[in-house]
Amino acid sequence: MIVTLQSGASAESARAPRAAPLHSVHEIDRAELLQRFGAFLLAENVVDRMSLDRAGRAAQTTGDRLDTVLTKLGLVSEMDLVAALAKFLALGLVRPDEVPIEPVLPELVEAEFVRHNRVLPLQSTVGRLILGVTDPFNHDPVRALAFLTGLSVEMRLFTAADFDQVCGALYPIRSSHDATHVVVGVEANEADVQRLRDLASEAPIIRLVNQIIANAVEARASDIHIEPNVDQVLVRYRIDGVLRSVQVLAADLRPAITSRVKIMSKLDIAERRLPQDGRIKIAVRGIDIDFRVSTIPTAFGESVVLRVLDRNRVSLDFAELGFSDEHIATLHALLQQPNGIILVTGPTGSGKTTTLYTALKALNNTERKIFSVEDPIEYQMSGINQVQVQSEIGLTFPHALRSMLRQDPDIIMIGEIRDLETARIAIQASLTGHLVLSTLHTNNAASAITRLIDIGVENYLLASTLKGVIAQRLVRKLCRRCSCGHPQVSYWAESFERSVTQVRALGEPDVRQPQGCADCGQVGFSGRSTIAEMLVVDDECQSLILAKAADTAIERAARERGMQSMYEMGVRKVWRGETTIDEVLRATRMG
């Protein structure tokens, strides 16, 4: 039986260094293959010379292949490498429409063979089997399937993350033990705890949990949700602020998966009646990533959420976050204040903490002493003294802040102002010459002022210390590869011109709509951008605060002096083709 290949490499790739056809790759010396593939990666600008040399040295030391080393070291993303490998070998990538909804040839191809060899039948037609593989150089399982089925095999390339996701859905792993007898809500005895440890230590469970985590990182997820139901365990990722179901697991895997996550995060696996919080730090695709773990008991078991804290993915740059040039200038002016309070407001998940970290990065130098008190510390920053709140031992926000003031700081960042005591200490710190940055949960900038007055802050103190308020939301950005022009661009342009001043100054409208492609996971969006409104506390605003004016009056006065709302800033991004009006309305809750 012969193994056929998909032909039709582009003329551009034909000019770049290429490998021999796959059926003869095994005849090529490893050093020659390394040299030719490396030359191809350089020609395609996938890696630079320094990264390639580093990977080459590591490959010679470990005996691993170049492609494996590149992803392990985090020098190339898995998706970029697989795309380059497909072009190099003139193979196709697995398309979403090629993924089956149920196993192909299950009577011939067993699940264990698929998992062990990482080859997955995609389609079976007359005389041909389309096979998804993660390693095109591993010929033995391909030839075995060709011999077993009597079909010629045409290969497609999977990323490891995509293969794990599809394989997990088509061939779910079931525990070798009957774990369903472990009852939630009763005190665990020693035998139960040991059984949970045994379950969590099984190789399939370890691989499954690692796969869930690695897939989430590869998909740029901000959270992993593992949710128990009556007859299944649902795995969902929050990507660009929206939850997506990615995997359904057998219900009897629930205790093993939960226990595995608890062991990794050093939580008590015997405690299943109370919520617990922990942290994990592991290397994923060669990059160290932190995870914040939360468990809470539900009717069908413990719900587990892992917050992905990937410092390498967060850009601490105001422009990269999506702030406009005018807002960046205002931010820098506020941050140059010698003292006072600057607040960032918005709901959970609106990017407040990232904005604060970006501000700290801009302020961080050897001439300043900076403290932060957080619950929890999300990203560790060099040069900043970060304090983790630990309420169980009495280290609360107020306690930590009082101690910080005795450390002679220049700048203090408070993770969140939650109560009157914290607010008063922040005001006292600003009155004594410190710049204080913090967050607050309010819907817009003006309501932050009335919120602080409502919790008991004296208005005259607030008027003399508050320097500015930034209210913000995150909107999904349209995928650059697949977004297309909106058919009603003229209608929207006229509508925006009526509702947003000076929008025409941005140039011709480029209103676009999502379409969906492989790069964005068929959703039409990739990444998020900030829309914000900035309230600078000037003399008129101080007068309104002293008069205890309503937030509507404060907002109206600020708008008259040029403040633009989050909606208006969002419309500007729609006009430039960065997002959609639906996204802006969703984020600002105007529709």
Coordinates of C-alpha atoms in Angstrom, one line a residue:
M1 CA 0.0 0.0 0.0
I2 CA 1.3 3.4 -0.8
V3 CA 0.9 6.6 1.2
T4 CA -0.2 9.4 -1.0
L5 CA 0.4 13.1 -0.2
Q6 CA -1.5 16.2 -0.9
S7 CA 0.2 18.1 -3.7
G8 CA 0.1 21.7 -4.8
A9 CA 2.7 23.7 -2.9
S10 CA 2.7 27.3 -3.8
A11 CA 5.2 28.8 -6.2
E12 CA 6.5 30.9 -3.3
S13 CA 7.2 27.9 -1.2
A14 CA 8.8 26.1 -4.1
R15 CA 11.5 28.8 -4.2
A16 CA 12.2 28.4 -0.5
P17 CA 14.4 25.5 0.8
R18 CA 12.2 22.4 0.9
A19 CA 12.4 18.8 2.1
A20 CA 12.1 15.8 -0.1
P21 CA 8.7 14.2 -0.5
L22 CA 7.6 12.7 2.8
H23 CA 7.9 9.0 1.7
S24 CA 11.6 9.6 1.4
V25 CA 12.2 11.7 4.4
H26 CA 13.3 8.7 6.5
E27 CA 16.1 8.3 4.1
I28 CA 17.5 11.7 4.8
D29 CA 20.2 12.1 7.4
R30 CA 19.0 13.9 10.6
A31 CA 21.7 16.6 10.2
E32 CA 20.6 17.3 6.6
L33 CA 17.0 17.4 7.6
L34 CA 17.8 19.8 10.4
Q35 CA 19.8 22.0 8.0
R36 CA 17.1 22.1 5.3
F37 CA 14.2 22.7 7.6
G38 CA 16.1 25.3 9.4
A39 CA 16.9 27.1 6.2
F40 CA 13.2 27.0 5.3
L41 CA 12.2 28.5 8.6
L42 CA 14.7 31.3 8.1
A43 CA 13.5 31.9 4.6
E44 CA 9.9 32.1 5.8
N45 CA 10.9 34.4 8.7
V46 CA 9.4 32.0 11.2
V47 CA 12.6 32.2 13.4
D48 CA 15.7 34.4 13.4
R49 CA 19.2 33.1 13.2
M50 CA 19.9 33.4 16.9
S51 CA 16.8 31.4 17.9
L52 CA 17.5 28.7 15.2
D53 CA 21.1 28.3 16.4
R54 CA 19.9 28.0 20.0
A55 CA 17.4 25.3 19.0
G56 CA 20.0 23.5 16.9
R57 CA 22.4 23.3 19.9
A58 CA 19.5 22.0 22.1
A59 CA 18.5 19.5 19.6
Q60 CA 22.0 18.1 19.3
T61 CA 22.3 17.9 23.1
T62 CA 18.9 16.2 23.8
G63 CA 18.6 14.2 20.6
D64 CA 15.2 15.7 19.9
R65 CA 14.1 16.9 16.5
L66 CA 14.3 20.6 15.7
D67 CA 10.5 21.2 15.5
T68 CA 10.1 19.6 19.0
V69 CA 12.9 21.8 20.5
L70 CA 11.5 25.0 19.0
T71 CA 8.1 24.6 20.6
K72 CA 9.6 23.3 23.9
L73 CA 11.7 26.4 24.2
G74 CA 8.8 28.6 23.3
L75 CA 10.8 30.1 20.3
V76 CA 7.9 29.4 17.9
S77 CA 4.2 28.9 18.6
E78 CA 2.8 25.5 17.9
M79 CA 0.4 26.9 15.2
D80 CA 3.2 28.8 13.4
L81 CA 5.5 25.7 13.4
V82 CA 2.8 23.3 12.1
A83 CA 1.9 25.8 9.4
A84 CA 5.6 26.0 8.4
L85 CA 6.0 22.2 8.5
A86 CA 2.9 21.8 6.3
K87 CA 4.3 24.2 3.8
F88 CA 7.8 22.6 3.9
L89 CA 6.3 19.1 3.3
A90 CA 3.5 20.2 0.9
L91 CA 0.9 18.8 3.2
G92 CA -2.5 20.3 4.2
L93 CA -3.7 21.4 7.6
V94 CA -6.7 19.8 9.1
R95 CA -9.7 21.9 8.2
P96 CA -12.7 22.3 10.7
D97 CA -15.0 20.7 8.1
E98 CA -12.8 17.6 8.0
V99 CA -13.2 16.8 11.7
P100 CA -15.7 14.0 12.1
I101 CA -18.6 14.1 14.6
E102 CA -18.0 10.4 15.5
P103 CA -15.0 8.0 15.2
V104 CA -14.2 6.9 11.7
L105 CA -13.7 3.1 11.1
P106 CA -14.2 2.3 14.8
E107 CA -14.4 -1.4 14.1
L108 CA -10.9 -1.3 12.7
V109 CA -9.1 1.5 14.5
E110 CA -9.1 1.3 18.3
A111 CA -9.1 4.4 20.6
E112 CA -5.8 3.3 22.2
F113 CA -4.1 3.1 18.8
V114 CA -5.3 6.6 18.1
R115 CA -4.1 8.0 21.4
H116 CA -0.8 6.2 21.5
N117 CA 0.3 6.9 17.9
R118 CA -1.4 10.3 17.7
V119 CA -3.0 9.6 14.3
L120 CA -6.7 10.2 13.9
P121 CA -8.9 9.0 10.9
L122 CA -10.8 12.0 9.6
Q123 CA -12.7 10.7 6.5
S124 CA -13.0 7.3 4.7
T125 CA -14.0 7.3 1.1
V126 CA -13.7 4.9 -1.8
G127 CA -10.0 3.9 -1.9
R128 CA -8.9 6.7 0.4
L129 CA -8.4 7.4 4.1
I130 CA -7.8 11.0 5.2
L131 CA -5.7 10.9 8.3
G132 CA -4.8 13.7 10.8
V133 CA -1.3 13.4 12.3
T134 CA 0.8 15.5 14.6
D135 CA 4.1 13.9 13.5
P136 CA 4.5 13.5 9.8
F137 CA 7.8 11.8 10.2
N138 CA 6.4 8.9 12.2
H139 CA 5.6 6.5 9.3
D140 CA 4.9 3.2 11.1
P141 CA 1.3 3.9 12.3
V142 CA 0.4 5.5 8.9
R143 CA 1.6 2.4 7.0
A144 CA -0.1 0.1 9.5
L145 CA -3.4 1.9 8.9
A146 CA -2.9 1.7 5.1
F147 CA -2.3 -2.0 5.4
L148 CA -5.1 -2.6 7.8
T149 CA -7.8 -0.7 5.8
G150 CA -6.5 -1.4 2.3
L151 CA -6.8 2.3 1.5
S152 CA -4.3 4.8 0.4
V153 CA -3.7 7.3 3.1
E154 CA -3.7 11.1 2.6
M155 CA -2.3 13.0 5.5
R156 CA -3.2 16.3 7.1
L157 CA -1.3 18.0 9.9
F158 CA -2.8 18.7 13.4
T159 CA -1.4 20.9 16.0
A160 CA -0.9 19.0 19.2
A161 CA -3.5 21.1 21.0
D162 CA -6.1 20.5 18.3
F163 CA -5.4 16.8 18.1
D164 CA -5.9 16.5 21.9
Q165 CA -9.1 18.4 21.7
V166 CA -10.6 16.3 18.9
C167 CA -9.3 13.0 20.2
G168 CA -10.7 13.8 23.7
A169 CA -14.1 14.5 22.2
L170 CA -14.2 11.4 19.9
Y171 CA -12.4 9.0 22.2
P172 CA -13.1 10.1 25.8
I173 CA -10.9 8.5 28.5
R174 CA -12.7 6.6 31.2
S175 CA -11.1 5.9 34.6
S176 CA -10.0 2.4 35.2
H177 CA -11.5 2.7 38.7
D178 CA -15.1 3.2 39.6
A179 CA -14.8 6.6 41.3
T180 CA -18.4 7.4 41.5
H181 CA -18.7 6.0 45.0
V182 CA -16.8 8.9 46.5
V183 CA -19.6 11.0 48.0
V184 CA -19.4 14.8 48.1
G185 CA -20.7 16.4 51.3
V186 CA -19.5 13.8 53.8
E187 CA -16.3 13.8 55.7
A188 CA -13.6 11.9 53.7
N189 CA -12.0 9.0 55.4
E190 CA -8.5 7.8 54.9
A191 CA -9.4 5.2 52.3
D192 CA -11.3 7.8 50.3
V193 CA -8.4 10.2 50.3
Q194 CA -5.9 7.5 49.3
R195 CA -8.3 6.4 46.5
L196 CA -8.5 10.0 45.2
R197 CA -4.7 10.2 45.3
D198 CA -4.4 7.0 43.3
L199 CA -6.9 8.2 40.8
A200 CA -5.2 11.5 40.3
S201 CA -1.8 9.8 39.9
E202 CA -2.9 7.6 37.0
A203 CA -1.0 8.4 33.8
P204 CA -4.2 9.0 31.7
I205 CA -5.5 11.5 34.2
I206 CA -2.2 13.3 34.4
R207 CA -2.1 13.5 30.6
L208 CA -5.8 14.6 30.4
V209 CA -5.3 17.5 32.9
N210 CA -2.1 18.6 31.2
Q211 CA -3.8 18.5 27.8
I212 CA -6.7 20.7 29.1
I213 CA -4.2 23.2 30.4
A214 CA -2.0 23.2 27.4
N215 CA -5.0 23.5 25.0
A216 CA -6.2 26.5 27.0
V217 CA -2.9 28.3 26.8
E218 CA -2.6 27.6 23.1
A219 CA -6.1 28.9 22.5
R220 CA -5.3 32.2 24.5
A221 CA -7.9 31.4 27.1
S222 CA -8.1 33.6 30.2
D223 CA -9.9 31.0 32.3
I224 CA -10.5 27.2 32.3
H225 CA -13.8 26.0 33.7
I226 CA -14.2 22.4 34.8
E227 CA -17.9 22.0 35.6
P228 CA -19.6 18.7 36.9
N229 CA -23.1 17.9 35.8
V230 CA -25.4 14.9 36.4
D231 CA -23.9 12.6 33.7
Q232 CA -20.8 14.5 32.4
V233 CA -18.0 16.9 33.1
L234 CA -18.0 20.0 30.9
V235 CA -14.7 21.7 30.1
R236 CA -15.1 25.3 28.9
Y237 CA -12.6 28.0 28.1
R238 CA -13.1 31.8 28.3
I239 CA -11.5 33.2 25.2
D240 CA -11.7 37.0 24.6
G241 CA -14.3 37.2 27.3
V242 CA -16.7 34.6 25.9
L243 CA -17.1 31.1 27.2
R244 CA -16.7 28.2 24.7
S245 CA -17.4 24.5 25.4
V246 CA -14.3 22.5 24.3
Q247 CA -14.7 19.1 25.8
V248 CA -17.2 16.7 27.4
L249 CA -15.8 14.1 29.7
A250 CA -17.3 11.1 31.4
A251 CA -18.9 11.8 34.8
D252 CA -16.8 9.2 36.6
L253 CA -13.7 11.2 35.8
R254 CA -14.8 14.1 38.0
P255 CA -13.1 13.0 41.3
A256 CA -9.9 12.2 39.6
I257 CA -9.7 15.4 37.6
T258 CA -10.6 17.6 40.6
S259 CA -8.1 15.7 42.8
R260 CA -5.3 16.1 40.2
V261 CA -5.9 19.9 40.0
K262 CA -5.9 20.1 43.8
I263 CA -2.6 18.2 44.1
M264 CA -1.0 20.4 41.5
S265 CA -2.2 23.5 43.4
K266 CA -1.3 22.1 46.9
L267 CA -4.9 22.1 48.1
D268 CA -6.5 19.7 50.5
I269 CA -8.0 16.9 48.4
A270 CA -9.9 15.6 51.5
E271 CA -11.8 18.9 51.9
R272 CA -14.8 18.7 49.5
R273 CA -17.3 20.8 51.5
L274 CA -15.7 24.2 51.5
P275 CA -14.3 26.4 48.7
Q276 CA -10.5 26.5 48.3
D277 CA -8.0 28.7 46.5
G278 CA -4.5 27.9 45.3
R279 CA -1.9 28.5 42.6
I280 CA -0.1 26.4 40.0
K281 CA 3.1 27.3 38.2
I282 CA 4.0 25.0 35.3
A283 CA 5.8 25.2 32.0
V284 CA 3.5 25.0 29.0
R285 CA 5.2 24.7 25.6
G286 CA 8.4 25.8 27.2
I287 CA 7.0 28.9 28.9
D288 CA 6.4 29.3 32.6
I289 CA 2.8 30.2 33.3
D290 CA 0.9 30.8 36.6
F291 CA -2.6 29.6 37.2
R292 CA -4.9 30.8 40.0
V293 CA -7.1 27.9 41.1
S294 CA -10.6 28.1 42.7
T295 CA -12.8 25.2 43.8
I296 CA -16.3 25.4 45.1
P297 CA -18.7 22.5 46.0
T298 CA -21.9 22.2 43.8
A299 CA -24.7 19.7 43.7
F300 CA -22.8 17.3 41.5
G301 CA -19.3 17.8 42.7
E302 CA -16.7 20.5 42.9
S303 CA -16.6 23.2 40.2
V304 CA -13.0 24.1 39.3
V305 CA -11.9 27.3 37.7
L306 CA -8.3 28.1 36.7
R307 CA -7.4 31.7 35.8
V308 CA -4.5 31.7 33.3
L309 CA -1.9 34.3 34.2
D310 CA 0.3 34.3 31.2
R311 CA 2.7 37.2 31.8
N312 CA 4.3 36.6 28.3
R313 CA 0.9 37.3 26.6
V314 CA 0.1 40.5 28.4
S315 CA 1.4 43.7 26.8
L316 CA 2.0 46.4 29.4
D317 CA 1.7 49.2 26.9
F318 CA -1.2 51.6 26.8
A319 CA -1.2 51.7 23.0
E320 CA -1.2 47.9 22.7
L321 CA -4.0 47.7 25.2
G322 CA -6.1 49.9 22.9
F323 CA -6.0 53.4 24.5
S324 CA -6.2 56.3 22.1
D325 CA -3.4 58.8 21.7
E326 CA -5.5 61.4 23.6
H327 CA -6.1 59.0 26.5
I328 CA -2.4 58.0 26.6
A329 CA -1.4 61.7 26.9
T330 CA -4.0 62.2 29.7
L331 CA -2.8 59.1 31.5
H332 CA 0.8 60.2 31.4
A333 CA -0.2 63.6 32.7
L334 CA -2.1 62.0 35.6
L335 CA 0.8 59.7 36.4
Q336 CA 3.2 62.7 36.7
Q337 CA 1.2 64.0 39.6
P338 CA 3.3 64.0 42.8
N339 CA 0.4 62.9 44.9
G340 CA -3.3 62.1 44.8
I341 CA -5.5 59.2 43.9
I342 CA -6.1 57.7 40.4
L343 CA -8.9 55.2 40.0
V344 CA -9.6 52.6 37.4
T345 CA -13.2 51.4 37.4
G346 CA -15.2 48.7 35.6
P347 CA -16.7 45.3 36.2
T348 CA -14.8 42.1 36.8
G349 CA -12.8 41.1 33.7
S350 CA -12.7 44.6 32.2
G351 CA -8.9 44.8 32.3
K352 CA -8.5 47.1 35.3
T353 CA -5.6 45.3 36.8
T354 CA -3.7 45.2 33.5
T355 CA -4.1 49.0 33.2
L356 CA -2.8 49.4 36.7
Y357 CA 0.2 47.2 36.0
T358 CA 0.9 49.2 32.8
A359 CA 0.8 52.4 34.8
L360 CA 3.2 50.9 37.4
K361 CA 5.6 49.9 34.6
A362 CA 5.6 53.4 33.3
L363 CA 6.3 54.8 36.8
N364 CA 8.9 52.1 37.8
N365 CA 12.4 53.4 38.0
T366 CA 15.3 53.3 40.5
E367 CA 14.4 56.8 41.9
R368 CA 11.0 55.6 43.2
K369 CA 9.9 53.1 45.8
I370 CA 6.7 51.4 44.8
F371 CA 4.5 49.2 46.8
S372 CA 1.4 47.2 45.8
V373 CA -1.1 45.4 48.0
E374 CA -3.1 42.8 46.0
D375 CA -5.5 39.9 46.5
P376 CA -4.1 38.0 44.7
I377 CA -0.9 39.1 43.0
E378 CA -1.6 38.4 39.4
Y379 CA 1.7 39.3 37.8
Q380 CA 5.1 39.6 39.5
M381 CA 7.0 42.8 38.5
S382 CA 10.7 43.4 39.0
G383 CA 11.4 46.5 41.1
I384 CA 8.0 46.6 42.8
N385 CA 7.4 45.5 46.4
Q386 CA 4.2 43.4 46.0
V387 CA 2.3 42.3 49.1
Q388 CA -0.3 39.5 49.0
V389 CA -3.3 40.0 51.3
Q390 CA -3.8 37.1 53.7
S391 CA -7.0 37.7 55.6
E392 CA -6.8 34.4 57.5
I393 CA -3.7 35.7 59.4
G394 CA -4.9 39.3 59.7
L395 CA -3.0 40.7 56.8
T396 CA -5.9 42.7 55.3
F397 CA -5.8 45.6 52.9
P398 CA -5.9 48.2 55.8
H399 CA -3.3 46.4 57.8
A400 CA -0.9 46.1 54.9
L401 CA -1.4 49.7 53.9
R402 CA -0.6 51.1 57.4
S403 CA 2.6 49.1 57.4
M404 CA 3.5 50.3 53.9
L405 CA 3.2 53.9 54.9
R406 CA 6.0 53.3 57.5
Q407 CA 8.2 52.0 54.6
D408 CA 8.5 55.5 53.0
P409 CA 7.0 54.6 49.6
D410 CA 6.5 57.1 46.7
I411 CA 3.7 55.2 45.0
I412 CA 1.2 52.7 46.3
M413 CA -1.1 50.5 44.2
I414 CA -4.1 49.0 46.0
G415 CA -5.7 46.1 44.2
E416 CA -9.2 47.3 45.1
I417 CA -10.9 49.8 47.4
R418 CA -13.5 47.6 49.0
D419 CA -14.5 49.4 52.2
L420 CA -14.4 52.8 54.0
E421 CA -11.3 51.9 56.0
T422 CA -9.2 51.1 52.9
A423 CA -10.6 54.3 51.2
R424 CA -9.6 56.5 54.2
I425 CA -6.1 55.1 54.4
A426 CA -5.7 55.7 50.6
I427 CA -6.8 59.3 51.1
Q428 CA -4.5 59.8 54.0
A429 CA -1.6 58.4 52.0
S430 CA -2.3 60.8 49.1
L431 CA -2.6 63.8 51.6
T432 CA 0.9 62.9 52.9
G433 CA 2.6 63.1 49.5
H434 CA 2.0 59.7 48.0
L435 CA 0.5 58.8 44.6
V436 CA -2.1 56.1 45.0
L437 CA -3.5 53.9 42.2
S438 CA -6.5 51.6 42.8
T439 CA -9.6 50.1 41.3
L440 CA -13.3 50.4 42.0
H441 CA -16.4 48.6 40.7
T442 CA -18.6 51.2 39.1
N443 CA -20.3 51.5 35.7
N444 CA -18.7 54.7 34.6
A445 CA -16.2 57.3 35.7
A446 CA -18.5 59.8 37.3
S447 CA -20.3 57.2 39.5
A448 CA -16.9 56.4 41.2
I449 CA -17.1 59.7 43.0
T450 CA -20.6 59.2 44.3
R451 CA -19.7 55.6 45.2
L452 CA -16.9 56.7 47.5
I453 CA -19.1 59.4 49.1
D454 CA -21.8 56.7 49.6
I455 CA -19.5 54.4 51.5
G456 CA -18.6 57.3 53.9
V457 CA -15.7 59.2 52.3
E458 CA -16.0 62.9 53.2
N459 CA -16.6 64.9 50.0
Y460 CA -14.0 67.7 50.9
L461 CA -11.3 65.0 51.2
L462 CA -12.3 63.4 48.0
A463 CA -12.3 66.8 46.2
S464 CA -8.7 67.5 47.3
T465 CA -7.2 64.1 46.6
L466 CA -8.9 62.5 43.6
K467 CA -7.0 63.4 40.4
G468 CA -8.7 61.3 37.8
V469 CA -10.9 58.3 37.1
I470 CA -10.6 55.9 34.1
A471 CA -13.6 53.8 33.4
Q472 CA -13.0 51.0 30.9
R473 CA -14.4 47.9 29.1
L474 CA -12.9 45.3 26.8
V475 CA -14.3 44.6 23.3
R476 CA -13.3 41.8 21.0
K477 CA -11.2 42.7 18.0
L478 CA -12.1 41.6 14.5
C479 CA -9.9 38.9 13.1
R480 CA -7.5 40.7 10.7
R481 CA -7.3 37.8 8.4
C482 CA -11.0 37.1 7.7
S483 CA -13.1 40.2 8.6
C484 CA -14.9 41.7 5.6
G485 CA -16.6 45.0 4.8
H486 CA -20.1 45.5 6.2
P487 CA -22.8 45.7 3.5
Q488 CA -24.5 48.6 5.3
V489 CA -21.4 50.7 5.8
S490 CA -23.1 53.8 4.5
Y491 CA -26.0 53.4 7.0
W492 CA -23.7 53.0 10.0
A493 CA -21.5 55.8 8.9
E494 CA -24.4 58.2 8.8
S495 CA -25.7 56.9 12.1
F496 CA -22.2 57.4 13.8
E497 CA -21.8 60.9 12.4
R498 CA -25.1 61.9 14.1
S499 CA -24.2 60.4 17.5
V500 CA -20.4 60.9 17.8
T501 CA -18.7 64.3 17.3
Q502 CA -15.7 64.5 15.0
V503 CA -15.8 60.9 13.9
R504 CA -15.5 62.0 10.3
A505 CA -12.0 63.3 11.2
L506 CA -10.9 59.7 11.4
G507 CA -11.1 59.4 7.6
E508 CA -13.3 57.3 5.4
P509 CA -15.3 54.7 7.4
D510 CA -14.1 51.1 7.3
V511 CA -17.0 49.4 9.1
R512 CA -16.5 45.6 9.0
Q513 CA -18.1 42.4 10.2
P514 CA -16.8 39.0 11.4
Q515 CA -16.6 36.0 9.1
G516 CA -14.5 33.2 10.7
C517 CA -11.4 31.3 9.7
A518 CA -8.9 28.8 11.1
D519 CA -6.8 31.6 12.7
C520 CA -9.7 32.8 14.9
G521 CA -11.3 29.4 15.5
Q522 CA -14.2 30.3 13.2
V523 CA -15.6 33.0 15.5
G524 CA -14.4 36.0 13.6
F525 CA -12.7 37.7 16.5
S526 CA -9.1 37.5 17.9
G527 CA -7.9 39.4 20.9
R528 CA -9.5 42.3 22.8
S529 CA -9.1 46.0 23.0
T530 CA -9.8 48.7 25.6
I531 CA -12.5 51.3 25.3
A532 CA -12.4 53.9 28.0
E533 CA -13.6 57.2 29.3
M534 CA -11.4 59.5 31.4
L535 CA -12.6 62.0 34.0
V536 CA -10.0 64.5 35.0
V537 CA -10.8 66.2 38.3
D538 CA -10.4 69.9 37.5
D539 CA -11.6 73.0 39.4
E540 CA -15.2 72.6 38.2
C541 CA -15.3 69.0 39.0
Q542 CA -14.0 69.7 42.5
S543 CA -16.8 72.2 43.0
L544 CA -19.4 69.6 42.0
I545 CA -17.9 67.1 44.4
L546 CA -18.0 69.7 47.3
A547 CA -21.6 70.3 46.4
K548 CA -22.3 66.5 46.5
A549 CA -23.7 66.7 43.0
A550 CA -25.2 63.6 41.4
D551 CA -23.0 61.5 39.1
T552 CA -25.2 62.6 36.1
A553 CA -24.4 66.2 36.8
I554 CA -20.6 65.4 37.1
E555 CA -20.7 63.4 33.9
R556 CA -22.6 66.1 32.0
A557 CA -20.1 68.8 33.1
A558 CA -17.2 66.6 32.1
R559 CA -18.8 65.9 28.7
E560 CA -19.2 69.6 28.1
R561 CA -15.4 70.0 28.7
G562 CA -14.6 67.3 26.1
M563 CA -14.8 63.9 27.9
Q564 CA -15.8 61.2 25.5
S565 CA -17.8 58.2 26.7
M566 CA -16.8 54.6 26.4
Y567 CA -19.5 54.2 23.7
E568 CA -18.1 57.0 21.7
M569 CA -14.6 55.6 21.9
G570 CA -16.0 52.2 20.9
V571 CA -17.7 53.8 17.8
R572 CA -14.3 55.2 16.8
K573 CA -12.9 51.6 16.8
V574 CA -16.0 50.4 14.7
W575 CA -15.4 53.3 12.2
R576 CA -11.7 52.1 11.8
G577 CA -12.7 48.5 11.3
E578 CA -11.3 47.2 14.6
T579 CA -14.5 45.9 16.2
T580 CA -18.2 45.7 15.6
I581 CA -21.1 47.9 16.9
D582 CA -22.6 44.8 18.5
E583 CA -19.4 44.4 20.6
V584 CA -19.5 48.0 21.7
L585 CA -23.2 47.8 22.6
R586 CA -22.6 44.6 24.6
A587 CA -19.6 46.0 26.5
T588 CA -21.3 49.4 27.3
R589 CA -24.7 47.8 27.9
M590 CA -26.5 50.3 25.7
G591 CA -28.3 47.7 23.7

